[in-house]
PDB file of C-alpha atoms in Angstrom:
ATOM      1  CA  UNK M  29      15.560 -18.557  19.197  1.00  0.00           C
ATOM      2  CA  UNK M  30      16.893 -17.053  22.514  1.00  0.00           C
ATOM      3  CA  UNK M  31      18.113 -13.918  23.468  1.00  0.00           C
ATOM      4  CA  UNK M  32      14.595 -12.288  22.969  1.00  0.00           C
ATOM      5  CA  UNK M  33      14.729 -13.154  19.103  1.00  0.00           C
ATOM      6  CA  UNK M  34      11.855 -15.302  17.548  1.00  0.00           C
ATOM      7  CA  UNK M  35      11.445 -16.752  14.256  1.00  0.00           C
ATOM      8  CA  UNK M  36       8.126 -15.694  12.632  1.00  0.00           C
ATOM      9  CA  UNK M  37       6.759 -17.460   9.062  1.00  0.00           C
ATOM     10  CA  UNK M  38       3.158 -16.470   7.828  1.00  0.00           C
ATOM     11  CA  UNK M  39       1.226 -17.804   4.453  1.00  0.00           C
ATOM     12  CA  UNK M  40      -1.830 -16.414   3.937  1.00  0.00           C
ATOM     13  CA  UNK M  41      -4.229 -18.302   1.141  1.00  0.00           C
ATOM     14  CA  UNK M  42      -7.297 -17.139  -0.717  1.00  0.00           C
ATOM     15  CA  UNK M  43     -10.442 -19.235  -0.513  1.00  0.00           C
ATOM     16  CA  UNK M  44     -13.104 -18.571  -2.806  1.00  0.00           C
ATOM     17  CA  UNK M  45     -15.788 -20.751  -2.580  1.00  0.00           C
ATOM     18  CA  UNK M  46     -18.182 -19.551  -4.829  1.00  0.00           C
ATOM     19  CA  UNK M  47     -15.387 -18.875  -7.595  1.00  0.00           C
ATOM     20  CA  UNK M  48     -13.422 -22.071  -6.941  1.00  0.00           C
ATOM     21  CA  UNK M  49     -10.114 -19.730  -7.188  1.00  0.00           C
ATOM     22  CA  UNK M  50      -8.773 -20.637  -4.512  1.00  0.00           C
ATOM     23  CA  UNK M  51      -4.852 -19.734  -4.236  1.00  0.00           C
ATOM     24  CA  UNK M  52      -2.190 -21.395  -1.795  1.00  0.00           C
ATOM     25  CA  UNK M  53       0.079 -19.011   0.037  1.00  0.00           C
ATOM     26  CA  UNK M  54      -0.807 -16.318  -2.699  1.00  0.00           C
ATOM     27  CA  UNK M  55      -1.799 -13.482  -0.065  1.00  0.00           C
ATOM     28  CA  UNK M  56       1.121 -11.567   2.230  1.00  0.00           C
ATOM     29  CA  UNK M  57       3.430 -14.730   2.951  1.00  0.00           C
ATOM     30  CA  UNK M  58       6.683 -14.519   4.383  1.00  0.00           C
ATOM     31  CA  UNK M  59       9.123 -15.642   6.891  1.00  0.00           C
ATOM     32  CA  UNK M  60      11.154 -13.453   8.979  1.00  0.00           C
ATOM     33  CA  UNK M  61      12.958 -12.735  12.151  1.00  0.00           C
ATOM     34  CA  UNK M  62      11.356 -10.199  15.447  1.00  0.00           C
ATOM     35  CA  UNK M  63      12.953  -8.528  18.217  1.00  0.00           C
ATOM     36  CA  UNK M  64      13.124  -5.655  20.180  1.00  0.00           C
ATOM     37  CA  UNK M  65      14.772  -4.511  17.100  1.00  0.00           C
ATOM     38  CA  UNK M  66      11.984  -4.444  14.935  1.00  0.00           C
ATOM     39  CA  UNK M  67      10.697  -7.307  12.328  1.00  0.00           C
ATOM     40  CA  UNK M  68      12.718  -7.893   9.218  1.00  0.00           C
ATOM     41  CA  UNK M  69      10.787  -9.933   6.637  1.00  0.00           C
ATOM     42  CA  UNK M  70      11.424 -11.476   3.524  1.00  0.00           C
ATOM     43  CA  UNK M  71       8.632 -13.139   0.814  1.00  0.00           C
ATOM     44  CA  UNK M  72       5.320 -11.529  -0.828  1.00  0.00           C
ATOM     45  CA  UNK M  73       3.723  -8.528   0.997  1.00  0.00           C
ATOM     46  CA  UNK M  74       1.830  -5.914   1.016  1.00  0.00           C
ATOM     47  CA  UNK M  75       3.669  -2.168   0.185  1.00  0.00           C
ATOM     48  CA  UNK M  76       3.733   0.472   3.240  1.00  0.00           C
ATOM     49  CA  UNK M  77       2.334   2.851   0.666  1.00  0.00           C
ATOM     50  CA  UNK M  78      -0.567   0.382  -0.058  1.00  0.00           C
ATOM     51  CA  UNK M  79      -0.829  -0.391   3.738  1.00  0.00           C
ATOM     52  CA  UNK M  80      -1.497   3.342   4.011  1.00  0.00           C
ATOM     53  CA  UNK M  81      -3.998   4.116   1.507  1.00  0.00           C
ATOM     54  CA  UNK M  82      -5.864   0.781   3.259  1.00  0.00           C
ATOM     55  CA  UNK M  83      -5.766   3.287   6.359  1.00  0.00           C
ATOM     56  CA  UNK M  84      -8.057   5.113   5.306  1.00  0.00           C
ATOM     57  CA  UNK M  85     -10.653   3.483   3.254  1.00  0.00           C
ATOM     58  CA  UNK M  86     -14.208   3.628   4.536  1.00  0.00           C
ATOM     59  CA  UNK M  87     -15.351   1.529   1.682  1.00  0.00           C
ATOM     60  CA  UNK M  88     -12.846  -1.200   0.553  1.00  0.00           C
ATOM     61  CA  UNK M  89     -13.520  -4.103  -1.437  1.00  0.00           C
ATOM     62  CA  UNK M  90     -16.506  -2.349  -2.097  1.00  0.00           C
ATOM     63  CA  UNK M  91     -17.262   0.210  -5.316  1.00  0.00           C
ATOM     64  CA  UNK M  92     -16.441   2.842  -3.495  1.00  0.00           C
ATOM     65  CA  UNK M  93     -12.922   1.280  -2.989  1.00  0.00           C
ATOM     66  CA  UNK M  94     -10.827   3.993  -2.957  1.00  0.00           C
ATOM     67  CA  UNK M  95      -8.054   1.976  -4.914  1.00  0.00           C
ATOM     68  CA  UNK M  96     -10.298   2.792  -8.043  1.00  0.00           C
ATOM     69  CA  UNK M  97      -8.592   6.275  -7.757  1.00  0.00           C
ATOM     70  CA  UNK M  98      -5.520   6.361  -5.825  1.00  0.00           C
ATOM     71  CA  UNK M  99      -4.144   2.970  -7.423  1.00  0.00           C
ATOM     72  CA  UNK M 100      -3.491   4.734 -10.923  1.00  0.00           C
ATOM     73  CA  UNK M 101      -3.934   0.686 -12.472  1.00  0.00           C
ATOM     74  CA  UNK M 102      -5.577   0.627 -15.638  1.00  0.00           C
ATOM     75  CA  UNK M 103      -5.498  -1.678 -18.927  1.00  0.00           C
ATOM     76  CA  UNK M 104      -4.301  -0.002 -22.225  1.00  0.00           C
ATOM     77  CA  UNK M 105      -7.655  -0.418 -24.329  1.00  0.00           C
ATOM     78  CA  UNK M 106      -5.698  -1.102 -27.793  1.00  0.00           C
ATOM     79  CA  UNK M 107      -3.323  -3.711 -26.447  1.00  0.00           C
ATOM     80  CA  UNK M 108      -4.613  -5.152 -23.094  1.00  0.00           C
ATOM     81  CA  UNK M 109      -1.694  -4.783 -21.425  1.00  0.00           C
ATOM     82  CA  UNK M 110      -2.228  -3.702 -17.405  1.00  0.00           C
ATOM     83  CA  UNK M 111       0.195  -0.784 -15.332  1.00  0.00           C
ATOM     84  CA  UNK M 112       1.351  -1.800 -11.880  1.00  0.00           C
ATOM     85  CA  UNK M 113      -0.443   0.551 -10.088  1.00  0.00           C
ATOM     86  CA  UNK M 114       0.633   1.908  -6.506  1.00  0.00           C
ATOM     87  CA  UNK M 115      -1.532  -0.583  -4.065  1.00  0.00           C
ATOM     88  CA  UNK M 116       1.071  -3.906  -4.951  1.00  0.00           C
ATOM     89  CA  UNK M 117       1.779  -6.875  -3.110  1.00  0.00           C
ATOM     90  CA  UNK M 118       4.797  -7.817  -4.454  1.00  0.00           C
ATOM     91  CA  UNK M 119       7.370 -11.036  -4.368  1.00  0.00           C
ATOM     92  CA  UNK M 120      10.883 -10.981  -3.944  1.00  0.00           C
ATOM     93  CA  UNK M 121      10.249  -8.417  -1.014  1.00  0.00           C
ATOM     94  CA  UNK M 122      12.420  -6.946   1.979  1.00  0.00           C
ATOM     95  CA  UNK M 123      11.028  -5.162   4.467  1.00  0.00           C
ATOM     96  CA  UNK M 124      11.775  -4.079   7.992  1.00  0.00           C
ATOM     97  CA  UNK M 125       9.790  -2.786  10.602  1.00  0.00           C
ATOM     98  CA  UNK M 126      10.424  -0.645  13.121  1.00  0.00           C
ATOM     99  CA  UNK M 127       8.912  -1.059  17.091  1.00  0.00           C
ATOM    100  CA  UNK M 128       6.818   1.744  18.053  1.00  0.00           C
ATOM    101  CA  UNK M 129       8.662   4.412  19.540  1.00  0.00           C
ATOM    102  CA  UNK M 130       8.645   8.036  20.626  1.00  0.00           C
ATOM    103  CA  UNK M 131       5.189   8.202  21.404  1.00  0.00           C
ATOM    104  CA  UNK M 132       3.824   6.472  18.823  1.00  0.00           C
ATOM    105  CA  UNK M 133       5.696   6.158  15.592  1.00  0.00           C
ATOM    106  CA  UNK M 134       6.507   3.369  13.242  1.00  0.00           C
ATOM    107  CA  UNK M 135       8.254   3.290  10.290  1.00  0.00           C
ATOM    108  CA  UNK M 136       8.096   0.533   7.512  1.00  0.00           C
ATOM    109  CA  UNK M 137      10.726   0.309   4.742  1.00  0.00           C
ATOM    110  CA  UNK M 138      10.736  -2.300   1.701  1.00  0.00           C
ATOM    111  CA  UNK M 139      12.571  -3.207  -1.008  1.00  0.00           C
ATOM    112  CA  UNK M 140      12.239  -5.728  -3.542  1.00  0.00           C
ATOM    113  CA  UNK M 141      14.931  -7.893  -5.713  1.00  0.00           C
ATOM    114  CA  UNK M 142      14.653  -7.400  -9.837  1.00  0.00           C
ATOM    115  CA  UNK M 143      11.862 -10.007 -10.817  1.00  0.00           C
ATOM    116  CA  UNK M 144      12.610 -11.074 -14.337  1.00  0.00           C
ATOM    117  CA  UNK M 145      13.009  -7.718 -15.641  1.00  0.00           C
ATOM    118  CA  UNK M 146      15.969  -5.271 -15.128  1.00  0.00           C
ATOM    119  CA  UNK M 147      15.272  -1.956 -13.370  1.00  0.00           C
ATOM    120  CA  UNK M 148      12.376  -3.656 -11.952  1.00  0.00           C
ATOM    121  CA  UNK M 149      13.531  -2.575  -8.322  1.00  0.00           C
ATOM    122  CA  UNK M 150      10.766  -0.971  -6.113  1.00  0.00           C
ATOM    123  CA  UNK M 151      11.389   0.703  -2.936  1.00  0.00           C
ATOM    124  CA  UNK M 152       8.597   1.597  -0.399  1.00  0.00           C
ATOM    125  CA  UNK M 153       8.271   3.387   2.518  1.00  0.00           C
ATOM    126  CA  UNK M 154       5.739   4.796   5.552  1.00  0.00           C
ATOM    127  CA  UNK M 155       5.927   6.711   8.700  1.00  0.00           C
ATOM    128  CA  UNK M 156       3.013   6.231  10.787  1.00  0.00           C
ATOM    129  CA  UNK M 157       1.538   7.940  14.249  1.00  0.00           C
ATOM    130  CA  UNK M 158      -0.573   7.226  16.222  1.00  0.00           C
ATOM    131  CA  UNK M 159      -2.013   8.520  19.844  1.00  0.00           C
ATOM    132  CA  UNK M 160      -5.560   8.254  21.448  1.00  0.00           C
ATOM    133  CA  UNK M 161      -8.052   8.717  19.048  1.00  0.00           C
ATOM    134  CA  UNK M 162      -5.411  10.215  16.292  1.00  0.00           C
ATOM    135  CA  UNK M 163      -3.834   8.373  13.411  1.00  0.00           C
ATOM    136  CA  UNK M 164      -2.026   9.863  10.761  1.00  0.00           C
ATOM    137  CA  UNK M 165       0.640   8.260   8.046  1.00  0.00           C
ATOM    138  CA  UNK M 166       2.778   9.439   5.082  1.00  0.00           C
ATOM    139  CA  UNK M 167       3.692   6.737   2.508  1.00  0.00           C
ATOM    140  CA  UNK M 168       6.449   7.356  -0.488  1.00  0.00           C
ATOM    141  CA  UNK M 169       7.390   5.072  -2.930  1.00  0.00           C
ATOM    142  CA  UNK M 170       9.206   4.559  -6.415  1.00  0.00           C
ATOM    143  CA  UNK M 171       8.750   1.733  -8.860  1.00  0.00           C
ATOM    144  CA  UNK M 172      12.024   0.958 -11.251  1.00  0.00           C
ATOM    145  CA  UNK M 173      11.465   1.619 -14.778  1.00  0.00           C
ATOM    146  CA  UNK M 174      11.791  -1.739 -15.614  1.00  0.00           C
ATOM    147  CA  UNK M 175       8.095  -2.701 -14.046  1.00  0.00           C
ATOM    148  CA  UNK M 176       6.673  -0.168 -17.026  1.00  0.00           C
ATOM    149  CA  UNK M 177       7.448  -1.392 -20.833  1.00  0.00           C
ATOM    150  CA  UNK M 178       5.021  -3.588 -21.269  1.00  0.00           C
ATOM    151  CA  UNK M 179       2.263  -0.621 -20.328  1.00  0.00           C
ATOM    152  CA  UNK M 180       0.426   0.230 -23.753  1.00  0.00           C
ATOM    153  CA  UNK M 181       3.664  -1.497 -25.934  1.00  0.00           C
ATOM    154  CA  UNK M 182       3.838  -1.123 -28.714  1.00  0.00           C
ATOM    155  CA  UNK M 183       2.306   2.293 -28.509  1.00  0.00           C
ATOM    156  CA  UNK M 184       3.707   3.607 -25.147  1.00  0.00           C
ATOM    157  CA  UNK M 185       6.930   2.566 -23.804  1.00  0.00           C
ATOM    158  CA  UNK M 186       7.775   3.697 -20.262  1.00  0.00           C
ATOM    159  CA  UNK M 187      10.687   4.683 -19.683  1.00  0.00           C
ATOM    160  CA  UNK M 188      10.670   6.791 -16.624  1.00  0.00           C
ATOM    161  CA  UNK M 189      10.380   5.284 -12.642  1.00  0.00           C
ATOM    162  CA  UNK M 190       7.255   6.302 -11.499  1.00  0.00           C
ATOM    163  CA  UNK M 191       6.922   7.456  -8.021  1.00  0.00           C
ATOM    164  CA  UNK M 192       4.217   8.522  -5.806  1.00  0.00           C
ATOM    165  CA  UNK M 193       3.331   9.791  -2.186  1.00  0.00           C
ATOM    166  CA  UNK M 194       0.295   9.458  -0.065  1.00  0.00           C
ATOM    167  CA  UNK M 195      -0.544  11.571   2.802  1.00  0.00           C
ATOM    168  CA  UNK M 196      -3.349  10.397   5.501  1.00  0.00           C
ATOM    169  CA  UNK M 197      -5.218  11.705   8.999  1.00  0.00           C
ATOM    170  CA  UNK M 198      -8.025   9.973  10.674  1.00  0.00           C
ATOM    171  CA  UNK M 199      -9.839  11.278  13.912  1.00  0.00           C
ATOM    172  CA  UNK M 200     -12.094   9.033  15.938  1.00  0.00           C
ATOM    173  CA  UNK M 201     -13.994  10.576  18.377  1.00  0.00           C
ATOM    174  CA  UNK M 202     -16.758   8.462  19.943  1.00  0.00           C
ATOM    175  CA  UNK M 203     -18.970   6.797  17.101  1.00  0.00           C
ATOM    176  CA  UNK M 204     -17.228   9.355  14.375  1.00  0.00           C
ATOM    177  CA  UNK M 205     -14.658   8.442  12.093  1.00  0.00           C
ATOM    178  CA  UNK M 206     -13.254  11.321  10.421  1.00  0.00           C
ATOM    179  CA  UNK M 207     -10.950  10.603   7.233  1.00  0.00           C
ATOM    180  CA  UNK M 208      -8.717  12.811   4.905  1.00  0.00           C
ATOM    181  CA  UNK M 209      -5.968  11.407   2.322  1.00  0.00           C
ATOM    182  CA  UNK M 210      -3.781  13.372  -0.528  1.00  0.00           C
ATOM    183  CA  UNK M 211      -1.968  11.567  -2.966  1.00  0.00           C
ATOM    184  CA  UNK M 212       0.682  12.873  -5.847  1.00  0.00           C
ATOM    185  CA  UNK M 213       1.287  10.318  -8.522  1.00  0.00           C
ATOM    186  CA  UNK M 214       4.671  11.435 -10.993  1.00  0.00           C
ATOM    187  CA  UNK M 215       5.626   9.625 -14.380  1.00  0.00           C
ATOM    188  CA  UNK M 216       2.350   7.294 -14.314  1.00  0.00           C
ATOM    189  CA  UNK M 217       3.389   3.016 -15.769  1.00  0.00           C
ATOM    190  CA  UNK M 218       6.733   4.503 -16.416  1.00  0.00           C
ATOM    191  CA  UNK M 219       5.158   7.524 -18.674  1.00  0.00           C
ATOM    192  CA  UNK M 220       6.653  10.621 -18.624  1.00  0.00           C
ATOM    193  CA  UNK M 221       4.029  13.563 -17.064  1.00  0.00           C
ATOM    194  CA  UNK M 222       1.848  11.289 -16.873  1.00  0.00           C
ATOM    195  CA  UNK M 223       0.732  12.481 -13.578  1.00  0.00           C
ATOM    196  CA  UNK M 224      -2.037  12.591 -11.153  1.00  0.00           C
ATOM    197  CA  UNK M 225      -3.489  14.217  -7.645  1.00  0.00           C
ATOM    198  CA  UNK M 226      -6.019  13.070  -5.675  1.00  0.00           C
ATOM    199  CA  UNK M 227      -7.524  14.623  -2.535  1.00  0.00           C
ATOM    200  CA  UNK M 228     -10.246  12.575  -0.331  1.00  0.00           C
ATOM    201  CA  UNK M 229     -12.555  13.210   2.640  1.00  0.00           C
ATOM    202  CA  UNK M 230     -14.584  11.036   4.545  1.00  0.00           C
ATOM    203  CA  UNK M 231     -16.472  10.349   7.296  1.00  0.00           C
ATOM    204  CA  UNK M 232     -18.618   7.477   9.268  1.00  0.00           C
ATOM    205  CA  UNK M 233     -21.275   7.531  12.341  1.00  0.00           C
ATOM    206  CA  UNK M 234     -22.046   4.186  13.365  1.00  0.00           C
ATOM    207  CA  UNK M 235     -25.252   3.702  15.323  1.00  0.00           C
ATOM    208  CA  UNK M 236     -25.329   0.410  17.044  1.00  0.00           C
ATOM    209  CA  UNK M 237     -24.779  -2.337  14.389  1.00  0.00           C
ATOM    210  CA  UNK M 238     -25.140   0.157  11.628  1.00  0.00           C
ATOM    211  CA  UNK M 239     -22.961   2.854  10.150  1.00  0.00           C
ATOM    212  CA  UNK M 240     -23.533   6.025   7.550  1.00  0.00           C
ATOM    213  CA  UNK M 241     -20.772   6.921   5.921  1.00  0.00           C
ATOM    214  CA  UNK M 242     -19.660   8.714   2.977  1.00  0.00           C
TER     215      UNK M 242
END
């Protein structure tokens, strides 16, 4: 656009050919503006806290997915009905992103509009470092109370904004990868005390094409 500014657009798609549930522009998809600013974004993306916890995973997509504990999602058992959870992608979504400075740091901060719900605001945040073979980020984030009713209703109502924070490290040296995450969860799908802690370590060795991890 001039003046070092460019316009920037992404839409990411799922294909699954074996399932044949394919999905158009259904992944992070946004447009957006870049400069030596930073990156401003608007559209459907991923949350800096989920962006963290992804930091960190030695097994995702896999059923040792750490999501199956740090995500807090489950389904209510009498009605069906499914909690948020902390790892979102979510429409209706502002973010801006800072350019690495100081040495290393970034920091990512989003916010998304009400989406057919009021109080259904979320805000999410990370701070992230990074130098040589060091990595370490610190993720908040707060989801409105209006994301929560329909957890466990008619039983449960929430009626509290849930918040959380997740705390990472990772140290490569050579073929090791070294992990360690910590992650608070307050006021759980809106419910209050409804709370949770989770602590995680992990490491890798990879050996040519092969790795041991754990």
């Amino acid at each position: 656009l001039g003046g070092g500014l460019k316009a920037i657009w992404q839409a990411e798609s799922t294909i699954a050919v074996g399932s044949g549930t394919s999905g158009l522009a259904n992944r992070n998809t946004y447009v957006g503006l870049q400069g030596g600013w930073g990156t401003l974004i608007g559209g459907k993306h991923d949350t800096p806290m989920k962006t963290t916890g992804r930091k960190f995973d030695l097994f995702g997509d896999y059923v040792g997915d750490t999501r199956n504990l740090i995500s807090a999602k489950f389904t209510d058992i009498d009605t069906g009905n499914q909690n948020l959870g902390f790892d979102l992608r979510p429409d209706n979504a502002l973010m801006y992103s800072t350019p690495v400075f100081g040495g290393g740091w970034d920091i990512n901060v989003m916010y998304t509009l009400e989406d057919g719900a009021k109080d259904s605001e979320i805000l999410s945040a990370n701070v992230n470092w990074k130098t040589g073979n060091w990595y370490a980020s610190l993720a908040y984030e707060t989801q409105g109370k209006g994301n929560n009713p329909a957890v466990g209703a008619p039983a449960v109502t929430g009626d509290q904004d849930a918040t959380g924070i997740r705390l990472g490290a990772k140290w490569t040296p050579g073929a090791w990868t070294l992990t360690a995450l910590y992650e608070t969860l307050t006021d759980i799908a809106g419910i209050q005390d409804a709370d949770s802690d989770v602590y995680g370590l992990g490491a890798a060795y990879k050996m040519g094409k092969n790795v041991i991890k754990g």
